[in-house]
Every structure is written in structure tokens, then in C-alpha cells.
Amino acid sequence: MRFAILGSGAVGGYYGARLAQAGHDVTFIARGAHLAAIRERGLQIKSAALGDFLVHARAEEDTARVGPVDLVLFAVKTYDNPTALPLLAPMLGPSTAVLTVQNGVDSAGDVAAAAGEARTLGGTTYIATALEAPGLIVQTGTHRRIVFGEAFGELPRLSDRVTAIHEAFKGAGIESYPVEDGRVPIWEKFVFLAALAGFTGAARLPIGPVWGDPFIKAQFLSACREIEAVARAEGVPVAPDVVDRIVPYVDAIPGSMRSSLLIDLQQGKRIEVEALQGTVVRRAATLGVPVPIMATLYAVLKPHADGPRSS
């Protein structure tokens, strides 16, 4: 298959490298020093658990030079959407699909507005990678999971194109899970992620001290239930035990784990507060669902949306 990776950083770059290693035609969309490094030296993946490898593949900044592909993997940070979404158009052909693996629940709608609902697939990913230097991605752990499916039209259905993409992912060593309703895994992850990012970001602490305090833990789970209520009000059939499953999951992860929002906050970068806490508040207001905890977290983090403030 012919792939384009729009957002070739820690997440998109890793999956694109896996696909290129498996023999697929992959073009990385990148810029600056990262683009130059991929062109000059290739894209290097370091993984203590799964092994290191290097791939040499095409890299472009101008998507007009790429042309139509079978699948665009859309993996930019949500705050870059205004500049990234227009880059899709030159890569869209009659049978092109666009799979978004961005954080949050707005992405499928945003992509559909640019590429059309018929082309858009919704998904989410579970992976721990970091762009350590231009052309170098480091993976910690072994997770490399993408859960995805159709996000528009008559649902649930497992389409032929989802099955074909799944086979390509699986053949590239990616843990691929095709589903009949792509909205469900997005929202089920979001129930946890928006609360995790909110609490760790607001506290400026990793998950251990947050989860280890009984009062904060209870508020954390209440925030998850607020998000679950928004999902159900929107008609998304998340699992009945979606919040209950969070407890053993968090119990098992290292206390040093930081959300990506907290990492960005501590590094003085822009944060995805609008795509996480902000969208909960806005959707809840439209639906008449009370979300007092998530609204408070949004208020605390919103001033840092564009990075550190001078005063």
C-alpha cells in the first residue's frame, strides 16, 4: 500500500517506519531539521524491547509533491490542525482514506471537514515514543497499538478498507485492532485521557502522587464519569464498565508516568487543553450535562494553552 504520514514525529514517524520496514511505499511529511535528517540519514528507531532499526524513505514538506495515496495517517498535534488539515488535499484520490490517531474526540470531525466523511476513519493509539533528536525516535515499552474503524455513515460495520489497512498494519508488526464503530475506542480512551491530562497537568505531578491520594483518586474517577456521561449523551455506546476498567489499569502503571500534556507543560510547549478538557466543557454545555470537575481543570489549564505566560 502507499502511505503518507502527516505528522512524522514520535507517533506518526514510528508507525511510518514500521510500515516502510515492511516494504510499503511510505512518504513522511516533515519539516526543518527532522525533514533534513530523514533525507540525509534515514529515520532511526531505537527500542530496547523490540530492537533498533533504520529506514530510508521519501520525505517531503510540500504535499503537492506526494500526490494521491491509499492512506494518510494523520498524527499531528491537535493545535497544529489549522495548518495541517489543508495539507491533505493534494494527497486525496478517489479511494484515499485518512486515519486520524490524534488525541481527543474532535479529530474525526475536523478531518472529515477537510477530506470528507466518506474518506475519514477514526482511531486511537497506545504507544510510548519520543522524538529524541531529528531523525531519531525512541520507544519505551512494547505498546504499538492502533484501534480504528469507520467513524461516519451507517454504523456499526467492518468495512473492506478497514480490513485491508488492518492486514497492512499487522504485517508491519503493529498491534492492529479493527472495530465496527471507530467512535467507541476514541471515546473510551478519552474518558481516561482527558482526566489524566487534566489532573496531572493541574497538579504538575506524575500519576503516582495523584492516584495515591484517596480524595484526589475519587475526584479523578468522578471526572471520568463526567466524560462518560457526555459520551452517552452524544449517543456513543462506550462500555458499561468503561470507568471501572480504569482502576486496575492505573494501579498497574508506574507512578512516574506523566501525561503528554504534563510533559509539554513542563517543557514550556503548547498544550492540547482545548482538544481535551476544553472539548468536554463545550460539548457538555451543548448537551446540558454537568461537568464541574472537568470545567475546573479546564479553567486552571486554559491560560497555558499557548505555552508559558510572561506575567
PDB file of C-alpha atoms in Angstrom:
ATOM      1  CA  MET A   1       0.000   0.000   0.000  1.00  0.00           C
ATOM      2  CA  ARG A   2       1.007   3.612  -0.457  1.00  0.00           C
ATOM      3  CA  PHE A   3       1.075   5.581   2.789  1.00  0.00           C
ATOM      4  CA  ALA A   4       1.671   9.218   3.680  1.00  0.00           C
ATOM      5  CA  ILE A   5       2.458  10.101   7.284  1.00  0.00           C
ATOM      6  CA  LEU A   6       1.195  13.592   8.057  1.00  0.00           C
ATOM      7  CA  GLY A   7       2.828  14.309  11.384  1.00  0.00           C
ATOM      8  CA  SER A   8       6.059  12.321  11.276  1.00  0.00           C
ATOM      9  CA  GLY A   9       7.062  12.894  14.878  1.00  0.00           C
ATOM     10  CA  ALA A  10       7.200  10.423  17.749  1.00  0.00           C
ATOM     11  CA  VAL A  11       3.928   8.643  16.931  1.00  0.00           C
ATOM     12  CA  GLY A  12       3.426   9.026  13.198  1.00  0.00           C
ATOM     13  CA  GLY A  13       7.120   8.609  12.486  1.00  0.00           C
ATOM     14  CA  TYR A  14       7.255   5.354  14.433  1.00  0.00           C
ATOM     15  CA  TYR A  15       4.309   3.797  12.614  1.00  0.00           C
ATOM     16  CA  GLY A  16       5.538   5.040   9.259  1.00  0.00           C
ATOM     17  CA  ALA A  17       8.938   3.477   9.941  1.00  0.00           C
ATOM     18  CA  ARG A  18       7.304   0.148  10.760  1.00  0.00           C
ATOM     19  CA  LEU A  19       5.343   0.264   7.505  1.00  0.00           C
ATOM     20  CA  ALA A  20       8.421   1.221   5.480  1.00  0.00           C
ATOM     21  CA  GLN A  21      10.428  -1.566   7.092  1.00  0.00           C
ATOM     22  CA  ALA A  22       7.714  -4.000   5.969  1.00  0.00           C
ATOM     23  CA  GLY A  23       8.123  -2.898   2.352  1.00  0.00           C
ATOM     24  CA  HIS A  24       5.252  -0.437   1.924  1.00  0.00           C
ATOM     25  CA  ASP A  25       5.645   2.779  -0.065  1.00  0.00           C
ATOM     26  CA  VAL A  26       5.812   5.417   2.687  1.00  0.00           C
ATOM     27  CA  THR A  27       6.259   9.174   2.416  1.00  0.00           C
ATOM     28  CA  PHE A  28       6.981  11.127   5.587  1.00  0.00           C
ATOM     29  CA  ILE A  29       5.626  14.671   5.721  1.00  0.00           C
ATOM     30  CA  ALA A  30       8.046  16.652   7.849  1.00  0.00           C
ATOM     31  CA  ARG A  31       9.873  19.959   8.025  1.00  0.00           C
ATOM     32  CA  GLY A  32      13.015  21.626   9.307  1.00  0.00           C
ATOM     33  CA  ALA A  33      15.822  19.622  10.849  1.00  0.00           C
ATOM     34  CA  HIS A  34      13.695  16.474  11.099  1.00  0.00           C
ATOM     35  CA  LEU A  35      12.996  16.556   7.359  1.00  0.00           C
ATOM     36  CA  ALA A  36      16.667  17.108   6.595  1.00  0.00           C
ATOM     37  CA  ALA A  37      17.735  14.236   8.875  1.00  0.00           C
ATOM     38  CA  ILE A  38      15.296  11.755   7.306  1.00  0.00           C
ATOM     39  CA  ARG A  39      16.510  12.698   3.844  1.00  0.00           C
ATOM     40  CA  GLU A  40      20.190  12.564   4.720  1.00  0.00           C
ATOM     41  CA  ARG A  41      20.424   9.683   7.196  1.00  0.00           C
ATOM     42  CA  GLY A  42      17.051   7.971   7.220  1.00  0.00           C
ATOM     43  CA  LEU A  43      14.683   7.580  10.171  1.00  0.00           C
ATOM     44  CA  GLN A  44      16.130   5.633  13.096  1.00  0.00           C
ATOM     45  CA  ILE A  45      14.020   3.784  15.641  1.00  0.00           C
ATOM     46  CA  LYS A  46      15.566   2.746  18.947  1.00  0.00           C
ATOM     47  CA  SER A  47      13.677   0.246  21.088  1.00  0.00           C
ATOM     48  CA  ALA A  48      15.323  -1.670  23.916  1.00  0.00           C
ATOM     49  CA  ALA A  49      12.488  -4.184  23.961  1.00  0.00           C
ATOM     50  CA  LEU A  50      11.803  -4.679  20.248  1.00  0.00           C
ATOM     51  CA  GLY A  51      15.142  -3.873  18.621  1.00  0.00           C
ATOM     52  CA  ASP A  52      16.608  -0.936  16.740  1.00  0.00           C
ATOM     53  CA  PHE A  53      16.204  -0.348  13.023  1.00  0.00           C
ATOM     54  CA  LEU A  54      16.765   2.281  10.359  1.00  0.00           C
ATOM     55  CA  VAL A  55      14.578   3.006   7.345  1.00  0.00           C
ATOM     56  CA  HIS A  56      15.237   5.100   4.271  1.00  0.00           C
ATOM     57  CA  ALA A  57      12.064   6.505   2.769  1.00  0.00           C
ATOM     58  CA  ARG A  58      10.841   9.526   0.891  1.00  0.00           C
ATOM     59  CA  ALA A  59      10.317  12.687   2.927  1.00  0.00           C
ATOM     60  CA  GLU A  60       8.574  15.837   1.753  1.00  0.00           C
ATOM     61  CA  GLU A  61       7.419  19.143   3.163  1.00  0.00           C
ATOM     62  CA  ASP A  62       5.118  20.026   0.256  1.00  0.00           C
ATOM     63  CA  THR A  63       2.283  17.504  -0.058  1.00  0.00           C
ATOM     64  CA  ALA A  64       1.690  18.619  -3.641  1.00  0.00           C
ATOM     65  CA  ARG A  65       4.854  16.644  -4.425  1.00  0.00           C
ATOM     66  CA  VAL A  66       3.337  13.469  -2.960  1.00  0.00           C
ATOM     67  CA  GLY A  67       0.110  13.017  -4.900  1.00  0.00           C
ATOM     68  CA  PRO A  68      -2.741  10.621  -4.078  1.00  0.00           C
ATOM     69  CA  VAL A  69      -2.043   7.762  -1.661  1.00  0.00           C
ATOM     70  CA  ASP A  70      -4.019   4.821  -0.296  1.00  0.00           C
ATOM     71  CA  LEU A  71      -3.900   6.006   3.319  1.00  0.00           C
ATOM     72  CA  VAL A  72      -2.894   9.198   5.078  1.00  0.00           C
ATOM     73  CA  LEU A  73      -2.032   8.580   8.727  1.00  0.00           C
ATOM     74  CA  PHE A  74      -2.900  11.879  10.415  1.00  0.00           C
ATOM     75  CA  ALA A  75      -0.811  12.232  13.573  1.00  0.00           C
ATOM     76  CA  VAL A  76      -0.056  15.910  14.158  1.00  0.00           C
ATOM     77  CA  LYS A  77      -0.732  17.615  17.492  1.00  0.00           C
ATOM     78  CA  THR A  78      -4.307  18.905  17.547  1.00  0.00           C
ATOM     79  CA  TYR A  79      -3.223  22.523  17.931  1.00  0.00           C
ATOM     80  CA  ASP A  80      -1.468  22.242  14.546  1.00  0.00           C
ATOM     81  CA  ASN A  81      -4.692  21.297  12.726  1.00  0.00           C
ATOM     82  CA  PRO A  82      -5.279  24.755  11.179  1.00  0.00           C
ATOM     83  CA  THR A  83      -2.022  24.445   9.228  1.00  0.00           C
ATOM     84  CA  ALA A  84      -2.000  20.644   8.806  1.00  0.00           C
ATOM     85  CA  LEU A  85      -5.526  19.977   7.538  1.00  0.00           C
ATOM     86  CA  PRO A  86      -5.086  21.961   4.293  1.00  0.00           C
ATOM     87  CA  LEU A  87      -2.082  19.741   3.501  1.00  0.00           C
ATOM     88  CA  LEU A  88      -4.417  16.767   2.999  1.00  0.00           C
ATOM     89  CA  ALA A  89      -5.992  17.910  -0.273  1.00  0.00           C
ATOM     90  CA  PRO A  90      -3.132  17.106  -2.693  1.00  0.00           C
ATOM     91  CA  MET A  91      -2.880  13.565  -1.332  1.00  0.00           C
ATOM     92  CA  LEU A  92      -6.565  12.692  -1.778  1.00  0.00           C
ATOM     93  CA  GLY A  93      -7.591  10.432  -4.628  1.00  0.00           C
ATOM     94  CA  PRO A  94     -10.892   8.619  -5.311  1.00  0.00           C
ATOM     95  CA  SER A  95     -10.027   5.756  -2.956  1.00  0.00           C
ATOM     96  CA  THR A  96      -7.836   7.541  -0.390  1.00  0.00           C
ATOM     97  CA  ALA A  97      -8.641   7.031   3.291  1.00  0.00           C
ATOM     98  CA  VAL A  98      -7.463   9.310   6.095  1.00  0.00           C
ATOM     99  CA  LEU A  99      -6.974   7.710   9.510  1.00  0.00           C
ATOM    100  CA  THR A 100      -6.619  10.080  12.441  1.00  0.00           C
ATOM    101  CA  VAL A 101      -4.912   8.879  15.610  1.00  0.00           C
ATOM    102  CA  GLN A 102      -4.882  12.261  17.331  1.00  0.00           C
ATOM    103  CA  ASN A 103      -5.786  12.775  20.972  1.00  0.00           C
ATOM    104  CA  GLY A 104      -9.315  13.876  21.744  1.00  0.00           C
ATOM    105  CA  VAL A 105     -12.716  13.324  20.167  1.00  0.00           C
ATOM    106  CA  ASP A 106     -12.847  16.263  17.743  1.00  0.00           C
ATOM    107  CA  SER A 107     -10.308  14.957  15.262  1.00  0.00           C
ATOM    108  CA  ALA A 108     -12.526  12.761  13.069  1.00  0.00           C
ATOM    109  CA  GLY A 109     -14.921  15.656  12.556  1.00  0.00           C
ATOM    110  CA  ASP A 110     -12.058  18.053  11.831  1.00  0.00           C
ATOM    111  CA  VAL A 111     -10.523  15.678   9.287  1.00  0.00           C
ATOM    112  CA  ALA A 112     -13.908  14.999   7.693  1.00  0.00           C
ATOM    113  CA  ALA A 113     -14.443  18.728   7.201  1.00  0.00           C
ATOM    114  CA  ALA A 114     -11.235  18.816   5.162  1.00  0.00           C
ATOM    115  CA  ALA A 115     -11.273  15.416   3.449  1.00  0.00           C
ATOM    116  CA  GLY A 116     -14.927  14.379   3.502  1.00  0.00           C
ATOM    117  CA  GLU A 117     -16.740  11.959   5.785  1.00  0.00           C
ATOM    118  CA  ALA A 118     -16.504   9.152   3.241  1.00  0.00           C
ATOM    119  CA  ARG A 119     -12.693   9.230   3.396  1.00  0.00           C
ATOM    120  CA  THR A 120     -12.351   9.586   7.164  1.00  0.00           C
ATOM    121  CA  LEU A 121     -11.543   6.793   9.619  1.00  0.00           C
ATOM    122  CA  GLY A 122     -11.405   7.290  13.375  1.00  0.00           C
ATOM    123  CA  GLY A 123      -8.808   5.700  15.588  1.00  0.00           C
ATOM    124  CA  THR A 124      -6.675   5.945  18.661  1.00  0.00           C
ATOM    125  CA  THR A 125      -3.237   4.696  19.576  1.00  0.00           C
ATOM    126  CA  TYR A 126      -1.421   3.380  22.630  1.00  0.00           C
ATOM    127  CA  ILE A 127       2.335   3.887  22.376  1.00  0.00           C
ATOM    128  CA  ALA A 128       5.213   5.431  24.305  1.00  0.00           C
ATOM    129  CA  THR A 129       7.673   7.093  21.943  1.00  0.00           C
ATOM    130  CA  ALA A 130       9.664  10.303  21.905  1.00  0.00           C
ATOM    131  CA  LEU A 131      11.397  12.270  19.176  1.00  0.00           C
ATOM    132  CA  GLU A 132      14.810  12.411  20.851  1.00  0.00           C
ATOM    133  CA  ALA A 133      16.569  14.228  18.006  1.00  0.00           C
ATOM    134  CA  PRO A 134      15.949  14.976  14.334  1.00  0.00           C
ATOM    135  CA  GLY A 135      15.610  11.621  12.616  1.00  0.00           C
ATOM    136  CA  LEU A 136      15.641   9.644  15.881  1.00  0.00           C
ATOM    137  CA  ILE A 137      12.599   8.151  17.626  1.00  0.00           C
ATOM    138  CA  VAL A 138      12.996   6.240  20.899  1.00  0.00           C
ATOM    139  CA  GLN A 139      10.361   3.759  22.021  1.00  0.00           C
ATOM    140  CA  THR A 140       9.918   2.795  25.664  1.00  0.00           C
ATOM    141  CA  GLY A 141       7.980  -0.364  26.397  1.00  0.00           C
ATOM    142  CA  THR A 142       6.363  -2.539  23.750  1.00  0.00           C
ATOM    143  CA  HIS A 143       2.938  -0.989  23.115  1.00  0.00           C
ATOM    144  CA  ARG A 144       2.335  -0.095  19.468  1.00  0.00           C
ATOM    145  CA  ARG A 145      -1.426  -0.442  19.234  1.00  0.00           C
ATOM    146  CA  ILE A 146      -3.862   1.245  16.866  1.00  0.00           C
ATOM    147  CA  VAL A 147      -7.602   0.697  17.353  1.00  0.00           C
ATOM    148  CA  PHE A 148      -9.638   2.079  14.466  1.00  0.00           C
ATOM    149  CA  GLY A 149     -12.725   1.828  12.296  1.00  0.00           C
ATOM    150  CA  GLU A 150     -15.325   3.709  10.333  1.00  0.00           C
ATOM    151  CA  ALA A 151     -16.476   6.903  12.042  1.00  0.00           C
ATOM    152  CA  PHE A 152     -19.294   8.050   9.760  1.00  0.00           C
ATOM    153  CA  GLY A 153     -22.187   6.600   7.828  1.00  0.00           C
ATOM    154  CA  GLU A 154     -24.143   3.538   8.863  1.00  0.00           C
ATOM    155  CA  LEU A 155     -22.552   2.062  11.981  1.00  0.00           C
ATOM    156  CA  PRO A 156     -21.596  -0.477  13.166  1.00  0.00           C
ATOM    157  CA  ARG A 157     -19.850  -2.018  10.173  1.00  0.00           C
ATOM    158  CA  LEU A 158     -16.432  -3.505   9.484  1.00  0.00           C
ATOM    159  CA  SER A 159     -15.615  -2.221   6.005  1.00  0.00           C
ATOM    160  CA  ASP A 160     -13.333  -3.818   3.430  1.00  0.00           C
ATOM    161  CA  ARG A 161     -10.903  -0.894   3.598  1.00  0.00           C
ATOM    162  CA  VAL A 162     -10.593  -1.163   7.372  1.00  0.00           C
ATOM    163  CA  THR A 163      -9.824  -4.867   6.981  1.00  0.00           C
ATOM    164  CA  ALA A 164      -7.203  -4.162   4.278  1.00  0.00           C
ATOM    165  CA  ILE A 165      -5.488  -1.494   6.385  1.00  0.00           C
ATOM    166  CA  HIS A 166      -5.552  -3.833   9.377  1.00  0.00           C
ATOM    167  CA  GLU A 167      -3.739  -6.506   7.366  1.00  0.00           C
ATOM    168  CA  ALA A 168      -1.089  -3.995   6.307  1.00  0.00           C
ATOM    169  CA  PHE A 169      -0.595  -2.826   9.894  1.00  0.00           C
ATOM    170  CA  LYS A 170      -0.439  -6.376  11.225  1.00  0.00           C
ATOM    171  CA  GLY A 171       2.116  -7.354   8.602  1.00  0.00           C
ATOM    172  CA  ALA A 172       4.275  -4.418   9.733  1.00  0.00           C
ATOM    173  CA  GLY A 173       4.371  -5.537  13.356  1.00  0.00           C
ATOM    174  CA  ILE A 174       1.786  -3.007  14.512  1.00  0.00           C
ATOM    175  CA  GLU A 175      -0.773  -4.226  17.042  1.00  0.00           C
ATOM    176  CA  SER A 176      -3.873  -3.514  14.975  1.00  0.00           C
ATOM    177  CA  TYR A 177      -7.448  -3.794  16.240  1.00  0.00           C
ATOM    178  CA  PRO A 178     -10.169  -3.065  13.679  1.00  0.00           C
ATOM    179  CA  VAL A 179     -13.585  -2.262  15.161  1.00  0.00           C
ATOM    180  CA  GLU A 180     -17.085  -1.813  13.790  1.00  0.00           C
ATOM    181  CA  ASP A 181     -17.559   1.655  15.316  1.00  0.00           C
ATOM    182  CA  GLY A 182     -14.447   3.822  15.366  1.00  0.00           C
ATOM    183  CA  ARG A 183     -16.034   6.313  17.752  1.00  0.00           C
ATOM    184  CA  VAL A 184     -16.091   3.849  20.647  1.00  0.00           C
ATOM    185  CA  PRO A 185     -12.347   3.333  21.230  1.00  0.00           C
ATOM    186  CA  ILE A 186     -11.757   7.063  20.759  1.00  0.00           C
ATOM    187  CA  TRP A 187     -14.238   7.959  23.486  1.00  0.00           C
ATOM    188  CA  GLU A 188     -13.204   5.104  25.782  1.00  0.00           C
ATOM    189  CA  LYS A 189      -9.615   6.340  25.719  1.00  0.00           C
ATOM    190  CA  PHE A 190     -10.810   9.930  26.042  1.00  0.00           C
ATOM    191  CA  VAL A 191     -12.735   9.169  29.244  1.00  0.00           C
ATOM    192  CA  PHE A 192      -9.391   8.359  30.866  1.00  0.00           C
ATOM    193  CA  LEU A 193      -7.039  10.625  28.926  1.00  0.00           C
ATOM    194  CA  ALA A 194      -8.840  13.925  29.452  1.00  0.00           C
ATOM    195  CA  ALA A 195      -8.987  13.286  33.203  1.00  0.00           C
ATOM    196  CA  LEU A 196      -5.384  12.046  33.376  1.00  0.00           C
ATOM    197  CA  ALA A 197      -4.045  15.044  31.474  1.00  0.00           C
ATOM    198  CA  GLY A 198      -6.198  17.406  33.499  1.00  0.00           C
ATOM    199  CA  PHE A 199      -5.201  16.157  36.936  1.00  0.00           C
ATOM    200  CA  THR A 200      -1.505  15.603  36.275  1.00  0.00           C
ATOM    201  CA  GLY A 201      -1.248  18.892  34.397  1.00  0.00           C
ATOM    202  CA  ALA A 202      -3.065  20.919  37.043  1.00  0.00           C
ATOM    203  CA  ALA A 203      -1.040  19.300  39.855  1.00  0.00           C
ATOM    204  CA  ARG A 204       2.247  19.435  37.884  1.00  0.00           C
ATOM    205  CA  LEU A 205       2.814  15.888  39.140  1.00  0.00           C
ATOM    206  CA  PRO A 206       3.039  12.397  37.628  1.00  0.00           C
ATOM    207  CA  ILE A 207       0.217   9.946  38.182  1.00  0.00           C
ATOM    208  CA  GLY A 208       1.680   8.358  41.362  1.00  0.00           C
ATOM    209  CA  PRO A 209       1.050  11.196  43.849  1.00  0.00           C
ATOM    210  CA  VAL A 210      -2.311  11.957  42.234  1.00  0.00           C
ATOM    211  CA  TRP A 211      -3.606   8.378  42.259  1.00  0.00           C
ATOM    212  CA  GLY A 212      -2.094   7.636  45.661  1.00  0.00           C
ATOM    213  CA  ASP A 213      -4.213  10.230  47.466  1.00  0.00           C
ATOM    214  CA  PRO A 214      -7.683   8.740  48.192  1.00  0.00           C
ATOM    215  CA  PHE A 215      -9.504  12.066  47.873  1.00  0.00           C
ATOM    216  CA  ILE A 216      -7.838  13.006  44.586  1.00  0.00           C
ATOM    217  CA  LYS A 217      -8.353   9.485  43.233  1.00  0.00           C
ATOM    218  CA  ALA A 218     -12.085   9.749  43.957  1.00  0.00           C
ATOM    219  CA  GLN A 219     -12.257  13.112  42.170  1.00  0.00           C
ATOM    220  CA  PHE A 220     -10.304  11.677  39.265  1.00  0.00           C
ATOM    221  CA  LEU A 221     -12.840   8.871  38.827  1.00  0.00           C
ATOM    222  CA  SER A 222     -15.721  11.331  39.197  1.00  0.00           C
ATOM    223  CA  ALA A 223     -14.191  13.355  36.368  1.00  0.00           C
ATOM    224  CA  CYS A 224     -14.067  10.188  34.256  1.00  0.00           C
ATOM    225  CA  ARG A 225     -17.768   9.644  34.927  1.00  0.00           C
ATOM    226  CA  GLU A 226     -18.487  13.212  33.806  1.00  0.00           C
ATOM    227  CA  ILE A 227     -16.813  12.471  30.471  1.00  0.00           C
ATOM    228  CA  GLU A 228     -18.626   9.135  30.203  1.00  0.00           C
ATOM    229  CA  ALA A 229     -21.923  10.987  30.637  1.00  0.00           C
ATOM    230  CA  VAL A 230     -21.039  13.303  27.760  1.00  0.00           C
ATOM    231  CA  ALA A 231     -20.215  10.306  25.547  1.00  0.00           C
ATOM    232  CA  ARG A 232     -23.548   8.658  26.297  1.00  0.00           C
ATOM    233  CA  ALA A 233     -25.411  11.921  25.723  1.00  0.00           C
ATOM    234  CA  GLU A 234     -23.796  12.020  22.277  1.00  0.00           C
ATOM    235  CA  GLY A 235     -25.035   8.500  21.559  1.00  0.00           C
ATOM    236  CA  VAL A 236     -21.640   6.772  21.640  1.00  0.00           C
ATOM    237  CA  PRO A 237     -22.042   3.256  23.114  1.00  0.00           C
ATOM    238  CA  VAL A 238     -18.990   3.122  25.369  1.00  0.00           C
ATOM    239  CA  ALA A 239     -18.690   0.001  27.518  1.00  0.00           C
ATOM    240  CA  PRO A 240     -20.811  -0.107  30.700  1.00  0.00           C
ATOM    241  CA  ASP A 241     -17.658  -0.632  32.784  1.00  0.00           C
ATOM    242  CA  VAL A 242     -15.536   1.969  30.981  1.00  0.00           C
ATOM    243  CA  VAL A 243     -14.713   3.795  34.233  1.00  0.00           C
ATOM    244  CA  ASP A 244     -14.346   0.658  36.360  1.00  0.00           C
ATOM    245  CA  ARG A 245     -11.636  -0.613  33.997  1.00  0.00           C
ATOM    246  CA  ILE A 246      -9.537   2.474  34.682  1.00  0.00           C
ATOM    247  CA  VAL A 247      -8.759   1.438  38.280  1.00  0.00           C
ATOM    248  CA  PRO A 248      -6.749  -1.753  37.571  1.00  0.00           C
ATOM    249  CA  TYR A 249      -5.133  -0.059  34.583  1.00  0.00           C
ATOM    250  CA  VAL A 250      -3.782   2.871  36.607  1.00  0.00           C
ATOM    251  CA  ASP A 251      -2.868   0.576  39.504  1.00  0.00           C
ATOM    252  CA  ALA A 252      -0.527  -1.266  37.125  1.00  0.00           C
ATOM    253  CA  ILE A 253       1.295   1.660  35.525  1.00  0.00           C
ATOM    254  CA  PRO A 254       4.451   3.223  37.026  1.00  0.00           C
ATOM    255  CA  GLY A 255       3.834   6.107  39.392  1.00  0.00           C
ATOM    256  CA  SER A 256       6.370   8.130  37.437  1.00  0.00           C
ATOM    257  CA  MET A 257       4.178   8.161  34.326  1.00  0.00           C
ATOM    258  CA  ARG A 258       3.448  11.685  33.071  1.00  0.00           C
ATOM    259  CA  SER A 259       0.730  12.592  30.613  1.00  0.00           C
ATOM    260  CA  SER A 260       1.885  14.140  27.337  1.00  0.00           C
ATOM    261  CA  LEU A 261       0.120  17.341  28.396  1.00  0.00           C
ATOM    262  CA  LEU A 262       2.188  17.484  31.583  1.00  0.00           C
ATOM    263  CA  ILE A 263       5.396  16.824  29.639  1.00  0.00           C
ATOM    264  CA  ASP A 264       4.585  19.617  27.192  1.00  0.00           C
ATOM    265  CA  LEU A 265       3.655  21.938  30.053  1.00  0.00           C
ATOM    266  CA  GLN A 266       6.926  21.289  31.862  1.00  0.00           C
ATOM    267  CA  GLN A 267       8.880  21.820  28.644  1.00  0.00           C
ATOM    268  CA  GLY A 268       7.228  25.171  28.020  1.00  0.00           C
ATOM    269  CA  LYS A 269       5.398  23.969  24.905  1.00  0.00           C
ATOM    270  CA  ARG A 270       1.825  24.481  23.773  1.00  0.00           C
ATOM    271  CA  ILE A 271      -0.636  22.062  25.349  1.00  0.00           C
ATOM    272  CA  GLU A 272      -3.698  20.253  23.989  1.00  0.00           C
ATOM    273  CA  VAL A 273      -6.059  21.686  26.601  1.00  0.00           C
ATOM    274  CA  GLU A 274      -8.665  22.706  24.033  1.00  0.00           C
ATOM    275  CA  ALA A 275      -8.812  19.236  22.464  1.00  0.00           C
ATOM    276  CA  LEU A 276      -9.012  17.540  25.874  1.00  0.00           C
ATOM    277  CA  GLN A 277     -10.595  19.491  28.731  1.00  0.00           C
ATOM    278  CA  GLY A 278     -11.980  22.251  26.522  1.00  0.00           C
ATOM    279  CA  THR A 279     -13.981  19.986  24.261  1.00  0.00           C
ATOM    280  CA  VAL A 280     -15.533  18.220  27.277  1.00  0.00           C
ATOM    281  CA  VAL A 281     -16.774  21.554  28.595  1.00  0.00           C
ATOM    282  CA  ARG A 282     -18.099  22.766  25.243  1.00  0.00           C
ATOM    283  CA  ARG A 283     -19.864  19.517  24.364  1.00  0.00           C
ATOM    284  CA  ALA A 284     -21.304  19.223  27.872  1.00  0.00           C
ATOM    285  CA  ALA A 285     -22.720  22.753  27.641  1.00  0.00           C
ATOM    286  CA  THR A 286     -24.432  21.936  24.337  1.00  0.00           C
ATOM    287  CA  LEU A 287     -25.888  18.713  25.741  1.00  0.00           C
ATOM    288  CA  GLY A 288     -26.819  20.049  29.174  1.00  0.00           C
ATOM    289  CA  VAL A 289     -24.518  17.646  31.022  1.00  0.00           C
ATOM    290  CA  PRO A 290     -22.909  18.953  34.245  1.00  0.00           C
ATOM    291  CA  VAL A 291     -19.107  18.597  34.307  1.00  0.00           C
ATOM    292  CA  PRO A 292     -17.921  20.677  37.294  1.00  0.00           C
ATOM    293  CA  ILE A 293     -14.604  18.868  37.820  1.00  0.00           C
ATOM    294  CA  MET A 294     -13.603  18.952  34.165  1.00  0.00           C
ATOM    295  CA  ALA A 295     -14.659  22.601  33.954  1.00  0.00           C
ATOM    296  CA  THR A 296     -12.379  23.456  36.869  1.00  0.00           C
ATOM    297  CA  LEU A 297      -9.443  21.624  35.307  1.00  0.00           C
ATOM    298  CA  TYR A 298     -10.079  23.465  32.049  1.00  0.00           C
ATOM    299  CA  ALA A 299     -10.091  26.814  33.838  1.00  0.00           C
ATOM    300  CA  VAL A 300      -6.779  26.010  35.561  1.00  0.00           C
ATOM    301  CA  LEU A 301      -5.008  24.847  32.383  1.00  0.00           C
ATOM    302  CA  LYS A 302      -6.533  27.158  29.772  1.00  0.00           C
ATOM    303  CA  PRO A 303      -4.123  30.071  30.431  1.00  0.00           C
ATOM    304  CA  HIS A 304      -1.228  27.787  29.412  1.00  0.00           C
ATOM    305  CA  ALA A 305      -2.686  26.706  26.068  1.00  0.00           C
ATOM    306  CA  ASP A 306      -0.071  28.607  24.061  1.00  0.00           C
ATOM    307  CA  GLY A 307       2.864  27.887  26.370  1.00  0.00           C
ATOM    308  CA  PRO A 308       4.351  29.849  29.258  1.00  0.00           C
ATOM    309  CA  ARG A 309       2.985  33.280  30.005  1.00  0.00           C
ATOM    310  CA  SER A 310       5.274  36.224  30.645  1.00  0.00           C
ATOM    311  CA  SER A 311       3.164  37.521  33.524  1.00  0.00           C
TER     312      SER A 311
END
